[in-house]
Coordinates of C-alpha atoms in Angstrom, one line a residue:
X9 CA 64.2 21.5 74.1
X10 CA 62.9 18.7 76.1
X11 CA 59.9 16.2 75.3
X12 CA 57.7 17.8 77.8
X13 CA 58.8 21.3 76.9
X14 CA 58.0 20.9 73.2
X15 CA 54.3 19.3 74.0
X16 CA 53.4 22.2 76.5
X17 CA 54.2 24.5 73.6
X18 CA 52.5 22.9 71.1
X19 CA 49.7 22.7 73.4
X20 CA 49.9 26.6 74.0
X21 CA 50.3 26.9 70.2
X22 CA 47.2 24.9 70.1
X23 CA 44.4 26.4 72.8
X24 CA 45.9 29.7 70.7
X25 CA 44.5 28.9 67.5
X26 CA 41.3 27.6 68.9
X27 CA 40.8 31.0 70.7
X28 CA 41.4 32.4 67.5
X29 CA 38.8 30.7 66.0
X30 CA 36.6 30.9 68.2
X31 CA 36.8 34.6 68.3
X32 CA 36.6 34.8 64.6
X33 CA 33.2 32.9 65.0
X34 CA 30.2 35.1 65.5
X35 CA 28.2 34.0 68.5
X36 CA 25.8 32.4 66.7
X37 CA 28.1 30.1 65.2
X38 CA 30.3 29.5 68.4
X39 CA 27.5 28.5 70.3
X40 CA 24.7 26.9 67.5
X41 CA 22.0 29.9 67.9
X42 CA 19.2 30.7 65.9
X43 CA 20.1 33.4 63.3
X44 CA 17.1 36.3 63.5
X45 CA 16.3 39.4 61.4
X46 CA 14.4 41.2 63.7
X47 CA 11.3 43.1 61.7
X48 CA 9.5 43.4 64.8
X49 CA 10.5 46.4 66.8
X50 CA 12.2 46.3 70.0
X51 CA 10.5 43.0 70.8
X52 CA 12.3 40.9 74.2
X53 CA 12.1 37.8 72.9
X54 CA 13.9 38.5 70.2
X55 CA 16.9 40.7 72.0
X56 CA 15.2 43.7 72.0
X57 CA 17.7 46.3 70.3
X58 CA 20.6 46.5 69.0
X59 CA 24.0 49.0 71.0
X60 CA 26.6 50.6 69.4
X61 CA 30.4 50.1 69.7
X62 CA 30.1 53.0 72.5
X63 CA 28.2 51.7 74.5
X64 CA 30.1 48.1 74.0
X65 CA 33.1 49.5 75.0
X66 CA 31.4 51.4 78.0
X67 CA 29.5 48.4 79.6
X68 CA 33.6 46.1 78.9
X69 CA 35.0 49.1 80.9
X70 CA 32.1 48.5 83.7
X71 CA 33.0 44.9 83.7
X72 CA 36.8 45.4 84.0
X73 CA 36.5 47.8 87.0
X74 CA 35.2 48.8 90.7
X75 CA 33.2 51.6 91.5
X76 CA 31.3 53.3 94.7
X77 CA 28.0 52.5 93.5
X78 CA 26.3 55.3 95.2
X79 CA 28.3 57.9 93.1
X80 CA 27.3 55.8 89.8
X81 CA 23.9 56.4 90.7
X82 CA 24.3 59.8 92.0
X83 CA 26.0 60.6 87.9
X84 CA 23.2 58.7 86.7
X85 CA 20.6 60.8 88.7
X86 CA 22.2 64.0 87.8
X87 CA 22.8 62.8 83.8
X88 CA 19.6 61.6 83.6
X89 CA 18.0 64.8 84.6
X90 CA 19.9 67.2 81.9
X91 CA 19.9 64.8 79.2
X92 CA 15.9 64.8 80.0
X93 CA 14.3 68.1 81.9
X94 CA 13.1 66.0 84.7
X95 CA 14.3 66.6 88.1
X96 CA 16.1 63.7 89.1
X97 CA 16.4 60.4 87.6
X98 CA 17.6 56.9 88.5
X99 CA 18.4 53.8 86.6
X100 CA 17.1 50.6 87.8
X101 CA 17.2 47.0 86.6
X102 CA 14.1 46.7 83.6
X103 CA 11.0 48.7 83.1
X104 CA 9.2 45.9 84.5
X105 CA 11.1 46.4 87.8
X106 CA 10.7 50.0 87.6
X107 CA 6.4 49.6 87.5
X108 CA 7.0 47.8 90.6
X109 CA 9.5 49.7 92.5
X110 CA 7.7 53.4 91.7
X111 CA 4.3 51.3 92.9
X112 CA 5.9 50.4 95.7
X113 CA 7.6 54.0 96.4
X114 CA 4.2 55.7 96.0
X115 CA 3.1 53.4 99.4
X116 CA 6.5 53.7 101.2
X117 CA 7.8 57.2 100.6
X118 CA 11.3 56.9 102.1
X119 CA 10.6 55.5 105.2
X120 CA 12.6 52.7 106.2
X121 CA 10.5 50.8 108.3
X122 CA 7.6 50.7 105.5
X123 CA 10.2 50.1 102.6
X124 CA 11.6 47.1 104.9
X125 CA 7.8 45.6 105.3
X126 CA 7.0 45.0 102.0
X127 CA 5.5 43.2 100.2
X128 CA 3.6 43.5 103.4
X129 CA 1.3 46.5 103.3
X130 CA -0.8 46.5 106.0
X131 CA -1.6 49.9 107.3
X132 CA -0.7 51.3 103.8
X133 CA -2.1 52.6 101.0
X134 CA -1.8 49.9 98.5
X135 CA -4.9 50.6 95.8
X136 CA -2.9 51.1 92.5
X137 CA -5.4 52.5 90.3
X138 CA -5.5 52.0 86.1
X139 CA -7.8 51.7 83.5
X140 CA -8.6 48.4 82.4
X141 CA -7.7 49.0 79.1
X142 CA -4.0 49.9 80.1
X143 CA -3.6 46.2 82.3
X144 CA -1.5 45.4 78.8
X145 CA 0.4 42.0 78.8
X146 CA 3.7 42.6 78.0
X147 CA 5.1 39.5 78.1
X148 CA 3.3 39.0 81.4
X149 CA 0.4 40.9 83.2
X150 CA 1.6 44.5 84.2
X151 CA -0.7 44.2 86.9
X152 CA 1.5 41.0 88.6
X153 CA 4.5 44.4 88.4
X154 CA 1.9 45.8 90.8
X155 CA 1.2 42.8 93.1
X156 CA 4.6 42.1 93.2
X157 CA 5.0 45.5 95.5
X158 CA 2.2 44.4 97.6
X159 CA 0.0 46.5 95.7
X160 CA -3.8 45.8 94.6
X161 CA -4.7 46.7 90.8
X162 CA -7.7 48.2 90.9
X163 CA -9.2 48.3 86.9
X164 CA -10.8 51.5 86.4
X165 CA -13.6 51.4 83.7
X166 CA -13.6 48.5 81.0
X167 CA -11.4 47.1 77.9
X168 CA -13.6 49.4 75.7
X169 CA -13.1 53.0 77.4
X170 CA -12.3 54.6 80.7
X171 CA -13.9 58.0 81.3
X172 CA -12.1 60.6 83.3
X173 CA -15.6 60.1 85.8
X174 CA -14.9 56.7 86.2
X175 CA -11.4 57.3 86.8
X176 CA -11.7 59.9 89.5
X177 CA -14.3 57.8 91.2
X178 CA -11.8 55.3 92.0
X179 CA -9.3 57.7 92.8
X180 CA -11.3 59.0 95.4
X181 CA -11.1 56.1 97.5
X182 CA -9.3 56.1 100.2
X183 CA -6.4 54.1 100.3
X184 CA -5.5 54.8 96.9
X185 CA -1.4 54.8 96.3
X186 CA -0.8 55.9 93.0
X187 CA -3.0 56.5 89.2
X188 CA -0.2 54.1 87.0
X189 CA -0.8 55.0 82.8
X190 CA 0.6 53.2 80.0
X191 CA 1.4 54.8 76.9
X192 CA 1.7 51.6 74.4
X193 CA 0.8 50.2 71.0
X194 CA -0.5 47.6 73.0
X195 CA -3.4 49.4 75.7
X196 CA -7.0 48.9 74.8
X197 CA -10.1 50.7 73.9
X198 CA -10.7 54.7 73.4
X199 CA -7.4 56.7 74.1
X200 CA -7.4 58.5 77.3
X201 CA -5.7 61.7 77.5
X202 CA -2.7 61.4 79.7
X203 CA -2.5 65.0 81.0
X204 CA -6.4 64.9 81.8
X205 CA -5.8 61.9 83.5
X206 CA -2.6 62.6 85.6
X207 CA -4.2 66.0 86.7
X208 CA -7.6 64.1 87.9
X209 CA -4.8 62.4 90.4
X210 CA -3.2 64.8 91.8
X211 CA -6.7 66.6 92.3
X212 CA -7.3 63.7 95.0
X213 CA -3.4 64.6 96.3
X214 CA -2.8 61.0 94.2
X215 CA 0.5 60.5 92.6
X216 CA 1.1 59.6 88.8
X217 CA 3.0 57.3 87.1
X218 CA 3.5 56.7 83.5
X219 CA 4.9 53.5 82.1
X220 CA 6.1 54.5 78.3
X221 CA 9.0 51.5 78.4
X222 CA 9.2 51.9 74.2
X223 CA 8.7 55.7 74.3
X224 CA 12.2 57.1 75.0
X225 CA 11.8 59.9 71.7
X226 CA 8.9 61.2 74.0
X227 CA 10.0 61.4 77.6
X228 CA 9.7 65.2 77.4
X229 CA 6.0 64.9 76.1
X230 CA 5.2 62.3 78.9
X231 CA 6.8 64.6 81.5
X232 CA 4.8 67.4 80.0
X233 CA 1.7 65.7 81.6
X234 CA 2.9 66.5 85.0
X235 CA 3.4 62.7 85.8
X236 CA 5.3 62.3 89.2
X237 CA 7.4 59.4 88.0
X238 CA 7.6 58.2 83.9
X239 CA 9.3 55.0 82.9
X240 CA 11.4 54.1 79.7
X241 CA 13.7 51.6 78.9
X242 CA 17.0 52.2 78.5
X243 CA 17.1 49.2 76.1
X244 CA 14.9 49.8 73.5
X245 CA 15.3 52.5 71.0
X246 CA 18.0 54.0 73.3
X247 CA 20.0 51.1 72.8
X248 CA 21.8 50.9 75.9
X249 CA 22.2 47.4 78.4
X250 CA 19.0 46.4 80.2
X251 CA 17.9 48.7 82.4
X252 CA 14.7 50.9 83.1
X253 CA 14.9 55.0 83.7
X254 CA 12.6 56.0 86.5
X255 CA 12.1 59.9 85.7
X256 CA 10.4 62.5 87.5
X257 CA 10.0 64.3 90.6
X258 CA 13.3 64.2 93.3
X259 CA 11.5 63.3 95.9
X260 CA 9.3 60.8 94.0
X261 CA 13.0 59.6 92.5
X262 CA 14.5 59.6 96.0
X263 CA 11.9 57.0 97.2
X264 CA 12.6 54.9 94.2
X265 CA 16.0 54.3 95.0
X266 CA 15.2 53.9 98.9
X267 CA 13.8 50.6 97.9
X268 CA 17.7 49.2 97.2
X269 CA 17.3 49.0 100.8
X270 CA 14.0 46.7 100.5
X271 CA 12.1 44.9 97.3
X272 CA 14.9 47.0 94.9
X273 CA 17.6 44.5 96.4
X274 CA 16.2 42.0 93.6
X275 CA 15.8 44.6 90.7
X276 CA 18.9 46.6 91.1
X277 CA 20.8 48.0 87.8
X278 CA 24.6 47.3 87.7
X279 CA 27.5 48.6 87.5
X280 CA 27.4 48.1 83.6
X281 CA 24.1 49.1 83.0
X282 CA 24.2 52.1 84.6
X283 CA 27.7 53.0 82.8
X284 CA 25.9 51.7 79.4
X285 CA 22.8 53.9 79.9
X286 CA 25.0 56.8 80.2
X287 CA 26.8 56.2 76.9
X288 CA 23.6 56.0 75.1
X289 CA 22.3 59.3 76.4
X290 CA 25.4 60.6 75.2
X291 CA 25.1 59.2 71.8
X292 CA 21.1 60.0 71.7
X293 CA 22.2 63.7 72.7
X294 CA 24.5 63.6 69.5
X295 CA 22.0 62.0 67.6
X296 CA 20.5 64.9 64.9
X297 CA 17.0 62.7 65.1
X298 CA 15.8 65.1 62.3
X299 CA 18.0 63.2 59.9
X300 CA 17.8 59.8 61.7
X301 CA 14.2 60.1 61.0
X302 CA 14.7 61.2 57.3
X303 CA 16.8 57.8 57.0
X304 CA 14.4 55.7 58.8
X305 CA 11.6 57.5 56.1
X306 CA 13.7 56.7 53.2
X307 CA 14.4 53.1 54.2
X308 CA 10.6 52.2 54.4
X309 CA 10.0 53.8 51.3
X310 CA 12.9 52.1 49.4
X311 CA 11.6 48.7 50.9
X312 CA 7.8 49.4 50.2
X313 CA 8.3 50.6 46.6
X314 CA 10.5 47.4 46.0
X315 CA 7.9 44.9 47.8
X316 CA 5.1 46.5 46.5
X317 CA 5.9 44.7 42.5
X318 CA 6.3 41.5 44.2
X319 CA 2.9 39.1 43.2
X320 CA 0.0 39.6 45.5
X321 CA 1.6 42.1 47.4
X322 CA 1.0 45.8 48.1
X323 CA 3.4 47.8 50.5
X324 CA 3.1 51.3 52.3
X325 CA 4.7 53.3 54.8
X326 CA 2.2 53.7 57.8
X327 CA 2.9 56.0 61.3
X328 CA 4.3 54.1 64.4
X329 CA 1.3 53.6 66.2
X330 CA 2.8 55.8 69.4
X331 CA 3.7 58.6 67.6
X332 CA 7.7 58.3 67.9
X333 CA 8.8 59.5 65.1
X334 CA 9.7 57.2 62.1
X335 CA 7.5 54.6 59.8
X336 CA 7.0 51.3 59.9
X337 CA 6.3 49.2 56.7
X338 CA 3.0 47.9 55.9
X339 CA 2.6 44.7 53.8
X340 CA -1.0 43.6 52.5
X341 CA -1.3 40.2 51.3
X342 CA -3.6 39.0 48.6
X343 CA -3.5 35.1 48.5
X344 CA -5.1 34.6 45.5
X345 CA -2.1 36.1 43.5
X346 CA 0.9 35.8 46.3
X347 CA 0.0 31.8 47.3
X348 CA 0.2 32.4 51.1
X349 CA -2.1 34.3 52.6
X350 CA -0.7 36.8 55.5
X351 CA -0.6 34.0 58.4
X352 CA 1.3 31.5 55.7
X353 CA 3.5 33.9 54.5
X354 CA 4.5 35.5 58.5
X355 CA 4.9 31.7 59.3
X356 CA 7.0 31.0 56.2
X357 CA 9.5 34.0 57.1
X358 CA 9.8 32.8 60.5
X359 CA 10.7 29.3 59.5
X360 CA 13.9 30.7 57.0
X361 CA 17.7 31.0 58.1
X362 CA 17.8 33.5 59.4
X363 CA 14.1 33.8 60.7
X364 CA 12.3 36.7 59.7
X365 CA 10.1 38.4 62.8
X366 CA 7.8 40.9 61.8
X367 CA 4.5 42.2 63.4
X368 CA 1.5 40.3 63.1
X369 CA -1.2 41.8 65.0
X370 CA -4.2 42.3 62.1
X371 CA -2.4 38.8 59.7
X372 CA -6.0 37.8 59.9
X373 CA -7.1 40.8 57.7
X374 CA -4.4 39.7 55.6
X375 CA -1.8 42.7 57.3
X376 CA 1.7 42.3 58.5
X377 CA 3.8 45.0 59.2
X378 CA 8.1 45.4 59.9
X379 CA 9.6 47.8 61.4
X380 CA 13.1 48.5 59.8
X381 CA 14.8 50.5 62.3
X382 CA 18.3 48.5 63.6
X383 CA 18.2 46.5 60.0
X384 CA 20.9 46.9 57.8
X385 CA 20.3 47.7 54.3
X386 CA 22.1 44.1 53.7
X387 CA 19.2 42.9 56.3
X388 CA 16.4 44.4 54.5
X389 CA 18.0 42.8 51.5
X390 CA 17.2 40.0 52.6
X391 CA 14.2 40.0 53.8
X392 CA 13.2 41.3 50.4
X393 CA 14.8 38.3 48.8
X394 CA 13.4 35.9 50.8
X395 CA 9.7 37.7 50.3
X396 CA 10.7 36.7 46.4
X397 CA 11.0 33.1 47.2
X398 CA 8.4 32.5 49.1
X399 CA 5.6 34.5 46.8
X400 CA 7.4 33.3 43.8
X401 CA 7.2 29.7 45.0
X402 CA 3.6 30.0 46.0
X403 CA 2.2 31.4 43.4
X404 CA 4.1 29.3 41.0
X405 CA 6.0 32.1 39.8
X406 CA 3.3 34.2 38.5
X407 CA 4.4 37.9 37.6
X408 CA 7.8 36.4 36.9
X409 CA 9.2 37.9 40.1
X410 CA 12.5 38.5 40.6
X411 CA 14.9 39.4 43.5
X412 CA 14.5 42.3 44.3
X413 CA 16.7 44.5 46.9
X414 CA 17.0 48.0 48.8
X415 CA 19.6 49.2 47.0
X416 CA 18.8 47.7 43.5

């Protein structure tokens, strides 16, 4: 073997065993990420959820292959609607594109020469009405979703409480497009009922949407309201790729996906999302969510009844705030015993390897909360054990805690 022959091998040999390391590596390693226990729901900037080795595998088929993208989304359409009751369905690029696409279907039916004008909307309807307490911030204002169709958010009510009066009042104004409701942990003031509300719509001839991004366990409730169009994420407890579902009536449906040909350019799903999103309806169909949500009961007890005899902390199992159907875990802080108090101890978590997210809406009544669902009972380990550390170390070690674990 030549000079030149034996250094090209060795060179093969080489870039070889660096690929094999590098694929040994996690990702975070490789690349120098942040590790993350993610306590905090199905939160974007953490990720938002975690897919299984089906859908994996589906989205690397996607990737590797060619497809007529109209019959993806005609499967979709047709999957979507018996894995859901709805009539039709569609899968587009995020639920945040899907507020804006259904907006903008509700001004532009399927006409061509409308769908092609906007953001444009002379001539149109464009009044996008919601009450003020559902104008959530997700991340950023659902109402620039609306705008961003050429739509005008008109807030019905105030932060405190919408009244069905108020809301047909501005229904009744012509030039109204669409009623958009948000069913979310994060809307504001008295809850209105969806039903009541989607039927004082369509009692104007006004179409109803529903944005329920997190509420995939309930798409059957939300349809039960009579909405015209009801988004969920395809992400989020469903565990597929990013996308968002756009659910509901054909020809409501059928408008959605007209606007590929307009806005919908910028917010179309892919091949692999679409192919991902129908591996996780599969796997949800499978799923016997009786039993899932016996687990997910178990696991919030096993973790309150093991934080609970850390110092200066008391732990219980407390309803998702939406209804879908498992617990979250709540953690009360008493500073005078535990050392931190709720904001020091949420901030301590978060400042670990691997950082520890967890809800902290009411820390300043001395409240977190974590929701345990895609954690590991290694995960929740620990999170327990680092809990130990930091109360321990606070509170100089009173109660002589422990580690404590899930399965100890």
């Amino acid at each position: 073997m030549g000079l030149h022959e034996h250094q090209g091998l060795h060179e093969q040999q080489g870039l070889h065993e660096q690929r094999e390391l590098r694929e040994q590596q996690g990702l975070h390693e490789r690349y120098g990420l942040t590790r993350l226990i993610n306590a905090r729901g199905p939160f974007t900037p953490a990720g938002v959820s975690r897919s299984d080795e089906r859908v994996g595998r589906a989205v690397a088929d996607a990737l590797s292959g060619f497809f007529v993208m109209d019959e993806l989304h005609d499967l979709a359409d047709r999957t979507l609607a018996r894995a859901t009751g709805a009539e039709a369905g569609t899968v587009v690029h995020c639920t945040s594109s899907a507020i804006t696409l259904s907006v903008a279907a509700a001004m532009t039916g399927e006409s061509a020469e409308r769908i092609a004008a906007l953001p444009d909307t002379g001539g149109l309807p464009a009044r996008v009405v919601l009450p003020a307490g559902h104008a959530v911030d997700y991340g950023h204002p659902l109402v620039q979703d609306i705008r961003l169709a050429g739509g005008t958010p008109v807030l019905s009510g105030s932060d405190s409480a919408c009244t069905l009066e108020e809301l047909e009042k501005d229904l009744a104004h012509p030039g109204t497009a669409c009623l958009v409701l948000v069913s979310s942990r994060l809307t504001r003031g008295a809850r209105i009922p969806l039903a009541e509300a989607v039927a004082a719509a369509h009692r104007r001839g006004v179409p109803a949407i529903i944005d329920g991004a997190a509420q995939d366990f309930r798409i059957g409730e939300l349809l039960d309201t009579g909405a015209d169009l009801v988004l969920v994420s395809g992400q989020k407890y469903l565990g597929g790729p990013t996308a968002g579902l756009v659910l509901g009536r054909a020809a409501a449906v059928r408008a959605v996906r007209a606007q590929g040909k307009g806005i919908g350019r910028a917010m179309k799903a892919s091949k692999e999302a679409i192919v991902g999103t129908l591996a996780a309806l599969e796997a949800r169909q499978e799923l016997d969510v009786s039993a899932w949500q016996r687990r997910q009961e178990d696991k919030v007890a096993r973790f309150a009844a093991r934080a609970g005899t850390l110092p200066g902390l008391t732990a219980h199992p407390v309803p998702d705030p939406t209804g879908l159907p498992f617990p979250r875990a709540a953690l009360r802080v008493d500073a005078t015993r535990a050392g931190p108090d709720a904001p020091a101890l949420a901030d301590a978590l978060k400042a670990g390897d691997p950082q520890i997210w967890l809800y902290t809406d009411r820390q300043d009544e001395g409240e977190l909360a974590l929701e345990l669902v895609p954690l590991s009972d290694e995960e929740v380990d620990v999170v327990l054990s680092t809990l130990t550390e930091i109360v321990a170390g606070g509170a100089g070690g009173a109660g002589g805690a422990g580690a404590v674990s899930l399965s100890g």
